[in-house]
Coordinates of C-alpha atoms in Angstrom, one line a residue:
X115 CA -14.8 -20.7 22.1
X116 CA -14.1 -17.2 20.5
X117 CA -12.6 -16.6 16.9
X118 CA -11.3 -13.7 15.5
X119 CA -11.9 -14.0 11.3
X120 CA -9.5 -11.8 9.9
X121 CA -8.3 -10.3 6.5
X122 CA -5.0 -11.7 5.7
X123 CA -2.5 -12.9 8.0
X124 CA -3.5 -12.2 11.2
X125 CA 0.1 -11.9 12.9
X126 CA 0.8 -9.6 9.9
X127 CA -0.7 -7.0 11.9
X128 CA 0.0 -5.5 15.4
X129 CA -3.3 -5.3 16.7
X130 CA -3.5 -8.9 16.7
X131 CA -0.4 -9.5 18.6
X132 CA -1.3 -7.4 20.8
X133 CA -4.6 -9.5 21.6
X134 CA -2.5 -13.0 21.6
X135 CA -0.3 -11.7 24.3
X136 CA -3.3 -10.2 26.6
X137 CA -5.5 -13.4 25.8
X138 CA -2.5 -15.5 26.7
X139 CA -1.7 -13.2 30.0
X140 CA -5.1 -13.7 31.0
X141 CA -4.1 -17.8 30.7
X142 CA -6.6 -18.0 27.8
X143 CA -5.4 -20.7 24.9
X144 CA -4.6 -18.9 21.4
X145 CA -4.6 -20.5 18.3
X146 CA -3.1 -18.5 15.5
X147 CA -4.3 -20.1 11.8
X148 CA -2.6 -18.6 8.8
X149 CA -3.8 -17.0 6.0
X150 CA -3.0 -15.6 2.8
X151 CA -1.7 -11.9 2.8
X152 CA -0.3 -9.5 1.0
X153 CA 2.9 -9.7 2.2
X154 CA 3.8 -12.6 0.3
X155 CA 1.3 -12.3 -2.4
X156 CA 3.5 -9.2 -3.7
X157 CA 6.1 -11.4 -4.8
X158 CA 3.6 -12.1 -7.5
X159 CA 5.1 -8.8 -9.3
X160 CA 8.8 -10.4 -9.6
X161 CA 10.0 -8.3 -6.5
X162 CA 12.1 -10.9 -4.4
X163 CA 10.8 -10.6 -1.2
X164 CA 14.2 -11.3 0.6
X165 CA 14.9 -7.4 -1.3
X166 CA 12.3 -6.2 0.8
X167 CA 12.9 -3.5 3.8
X168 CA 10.5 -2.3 6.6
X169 CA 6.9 -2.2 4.9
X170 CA 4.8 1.2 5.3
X171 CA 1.0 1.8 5.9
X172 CA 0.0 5.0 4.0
X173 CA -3.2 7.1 5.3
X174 CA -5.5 8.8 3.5
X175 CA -4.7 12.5 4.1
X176 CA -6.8 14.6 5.2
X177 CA -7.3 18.7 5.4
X178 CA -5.8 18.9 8.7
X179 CA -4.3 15.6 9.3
X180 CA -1.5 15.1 7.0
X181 CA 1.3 12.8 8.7
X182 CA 4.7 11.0 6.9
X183 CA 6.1 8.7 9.5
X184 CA 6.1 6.3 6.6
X185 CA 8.6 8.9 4.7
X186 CA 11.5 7.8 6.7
X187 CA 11.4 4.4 6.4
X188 CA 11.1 4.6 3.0
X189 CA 14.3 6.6 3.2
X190 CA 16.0 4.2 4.9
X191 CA 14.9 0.9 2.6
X192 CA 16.2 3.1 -0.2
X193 CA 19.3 3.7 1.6
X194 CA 20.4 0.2 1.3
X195 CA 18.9 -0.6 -1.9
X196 CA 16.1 -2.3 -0.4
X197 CA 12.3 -2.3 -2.1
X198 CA 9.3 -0.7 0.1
X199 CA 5.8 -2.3 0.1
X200 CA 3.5 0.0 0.6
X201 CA 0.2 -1.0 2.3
X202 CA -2.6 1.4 1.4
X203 CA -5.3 2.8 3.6
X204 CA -8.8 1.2 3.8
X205 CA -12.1 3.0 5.7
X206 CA -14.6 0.5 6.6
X207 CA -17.3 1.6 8.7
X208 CA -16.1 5.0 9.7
X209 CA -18.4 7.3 11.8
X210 CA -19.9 10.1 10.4
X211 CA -19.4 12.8 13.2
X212 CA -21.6 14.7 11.4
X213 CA -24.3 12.0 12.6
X214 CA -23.2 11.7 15.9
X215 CA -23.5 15.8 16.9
X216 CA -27.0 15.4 15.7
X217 CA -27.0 12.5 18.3
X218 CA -27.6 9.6 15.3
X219 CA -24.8 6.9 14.3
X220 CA -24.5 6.7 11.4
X221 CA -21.6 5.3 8.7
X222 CA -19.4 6.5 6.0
X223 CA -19.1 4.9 2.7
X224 CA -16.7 2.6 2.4
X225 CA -13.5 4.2 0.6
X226 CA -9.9 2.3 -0.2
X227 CA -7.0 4.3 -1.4
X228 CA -5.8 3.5 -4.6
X229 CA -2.4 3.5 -6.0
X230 CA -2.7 6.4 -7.4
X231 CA -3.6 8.6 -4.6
X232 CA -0.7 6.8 -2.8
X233 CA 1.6 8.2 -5.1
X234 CA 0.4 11.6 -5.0
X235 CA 0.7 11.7 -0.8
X236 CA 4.2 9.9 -1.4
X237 CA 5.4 12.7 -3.7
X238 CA 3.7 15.4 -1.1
X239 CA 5.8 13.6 1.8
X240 CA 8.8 13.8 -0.5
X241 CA 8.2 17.4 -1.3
X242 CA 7.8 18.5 2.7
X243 CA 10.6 15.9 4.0
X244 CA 13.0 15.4 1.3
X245 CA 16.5 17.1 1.8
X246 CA 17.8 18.2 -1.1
X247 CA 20.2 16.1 -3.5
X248 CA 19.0 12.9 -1.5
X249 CA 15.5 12.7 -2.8
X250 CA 14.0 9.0 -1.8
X251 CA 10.5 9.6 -4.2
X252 CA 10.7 11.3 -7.8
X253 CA 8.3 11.1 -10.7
X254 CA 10.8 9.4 -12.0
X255 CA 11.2 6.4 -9.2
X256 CA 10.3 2.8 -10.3
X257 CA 7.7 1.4 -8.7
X258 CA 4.9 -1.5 -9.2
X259 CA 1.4 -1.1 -8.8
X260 CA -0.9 -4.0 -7.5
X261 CA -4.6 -4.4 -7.4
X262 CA -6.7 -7.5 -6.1
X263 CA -3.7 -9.3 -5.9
X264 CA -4.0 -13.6 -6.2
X265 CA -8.2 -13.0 -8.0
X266 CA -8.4 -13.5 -11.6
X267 CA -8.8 -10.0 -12.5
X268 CA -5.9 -9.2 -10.3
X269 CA -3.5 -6.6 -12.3
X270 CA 0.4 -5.5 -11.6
X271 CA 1.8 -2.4 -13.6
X272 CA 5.8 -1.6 -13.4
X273 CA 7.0 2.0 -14.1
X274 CA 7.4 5.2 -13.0
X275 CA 5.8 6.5 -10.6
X276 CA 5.2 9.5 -13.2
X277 CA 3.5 7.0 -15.7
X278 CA 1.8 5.2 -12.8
X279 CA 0.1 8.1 -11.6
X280 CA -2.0 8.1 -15.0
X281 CA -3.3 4.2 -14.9
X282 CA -6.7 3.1 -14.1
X283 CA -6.1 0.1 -11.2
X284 CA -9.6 -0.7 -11.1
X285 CA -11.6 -1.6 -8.2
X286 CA -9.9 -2.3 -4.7
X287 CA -7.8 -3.7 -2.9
X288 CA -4.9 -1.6 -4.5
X289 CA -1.2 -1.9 -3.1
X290 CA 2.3 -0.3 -4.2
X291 CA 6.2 -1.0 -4.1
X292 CA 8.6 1.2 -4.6
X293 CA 11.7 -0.2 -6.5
X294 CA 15.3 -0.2 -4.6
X295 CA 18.1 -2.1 -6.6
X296 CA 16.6 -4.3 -9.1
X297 CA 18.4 -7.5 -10.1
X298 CA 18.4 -8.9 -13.3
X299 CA 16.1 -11.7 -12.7
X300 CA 13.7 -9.7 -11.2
X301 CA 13.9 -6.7 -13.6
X302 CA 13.1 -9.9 -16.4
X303 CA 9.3 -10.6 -14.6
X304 CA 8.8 -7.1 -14.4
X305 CA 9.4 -6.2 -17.5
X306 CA 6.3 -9.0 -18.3
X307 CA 4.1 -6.3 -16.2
X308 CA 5.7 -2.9 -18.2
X309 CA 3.0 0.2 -18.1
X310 CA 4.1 0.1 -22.1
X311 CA 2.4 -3.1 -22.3
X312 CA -1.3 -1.5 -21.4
X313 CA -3.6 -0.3 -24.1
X314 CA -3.3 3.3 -24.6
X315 CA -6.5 3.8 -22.8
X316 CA -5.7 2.0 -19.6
X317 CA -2.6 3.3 -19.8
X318 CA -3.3 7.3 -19.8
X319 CA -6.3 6.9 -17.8
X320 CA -6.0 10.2 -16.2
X321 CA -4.3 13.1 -16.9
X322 CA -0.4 13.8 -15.6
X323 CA -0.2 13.9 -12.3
X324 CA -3.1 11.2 -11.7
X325 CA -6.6 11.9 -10.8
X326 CA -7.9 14.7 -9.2

């Protein structure tokens, strides 16, 4: 027998699928376990999760690599008042090409995107994509921050984006929604998580516009 041990929910993620249906083409018995994930655990912020549009993987830009397919679906969840999760980029055990010209394999350290940097690429995507008068991603946007989500040191943050951009999240692993409509009952649990809430040297961590 061969299992596949996974972070999360492994039908949360098309890779996976994708390995059911050629396992299963191939006549070879699957058996899918749950897990945990993320895309429930975000609830944990007061976010109804039935408010929830398409979710969105953000990369980590690089200097000539720079891509916003998640912009539009972001534009469209905030069309209809719906909230984006935002599912941040992890590198585990990336090749340094550096290595491999020299003819030696070798690894990158590991590196996972934090809320902040989210933001910042968010605002760039807004800034290259946008159309005027129908901005989707402002400084001034709501939005929760989420980091280790469901472990005792986990830690959510509600605000703007402006005032998110200066918190200190912590270690990994970081994740973001962006506010659409926000009823009532949800605004009252987020409220609990309010950026005004965090000692002053938490809360301006880093300077305006986050960390370099």
């Amino acid at each position: 027998d061969v299992a596949f041990l996974v972070v999360g929910d492994p039908l949360c993620a098309t890779t996976h699928t994708d390995l059911m249906l050629r396992a299963r083409e191939a006549h070879v018995e699957v058996r899918v376990v749950h897990n945990a994930s993320v895309m429930g655990a975000a609830a944990s912020c007061g976010l109804q999760l039935y408010q929830f549009g398409q979710t969105v993987s953000i990369p980590f830009f690089t200097e000539d690599w720079r891509p916003t397919s998640f912009y539009p679906k972001a534009k469209y969840n905030a069309g209809g008042g719906m909230h984006t999760l935002c599912l941040l980029d992890i590198k585990v055990k990336e090749p340094d090409f550096a290595g491999l010209v020299k003819g030696k394999l070798t690894y990158l350290p590991p590196r996972f995107m934090t809320v902040n940097t989210a933001i910042q690429q968010l605002l760039e995507a807004e800034a290259r994509d946008g159309v005027e008068g129908e901005a989707v991603v402002t400084p001034e946007c709501l939005g929760v921050g989420m980091a280790r989500l469901g472990q005792p040191t986990q830690k959510i943050v509600f605000g703007t984006l402006a005032e998110l951009l200066r918190v200190d999240f912590g270690p990994p692993l970081h994740s973001l929604a962006l506010c659409g409509h926000v009823h009532e009952m949800e605004m009252e649990v987020l409220r609990l998580h309010s950026v005004e809430l965090l000692p002053e040297g938490e809360r301006f961590a880093f300077p305006e516009g986050g960390p370099p």
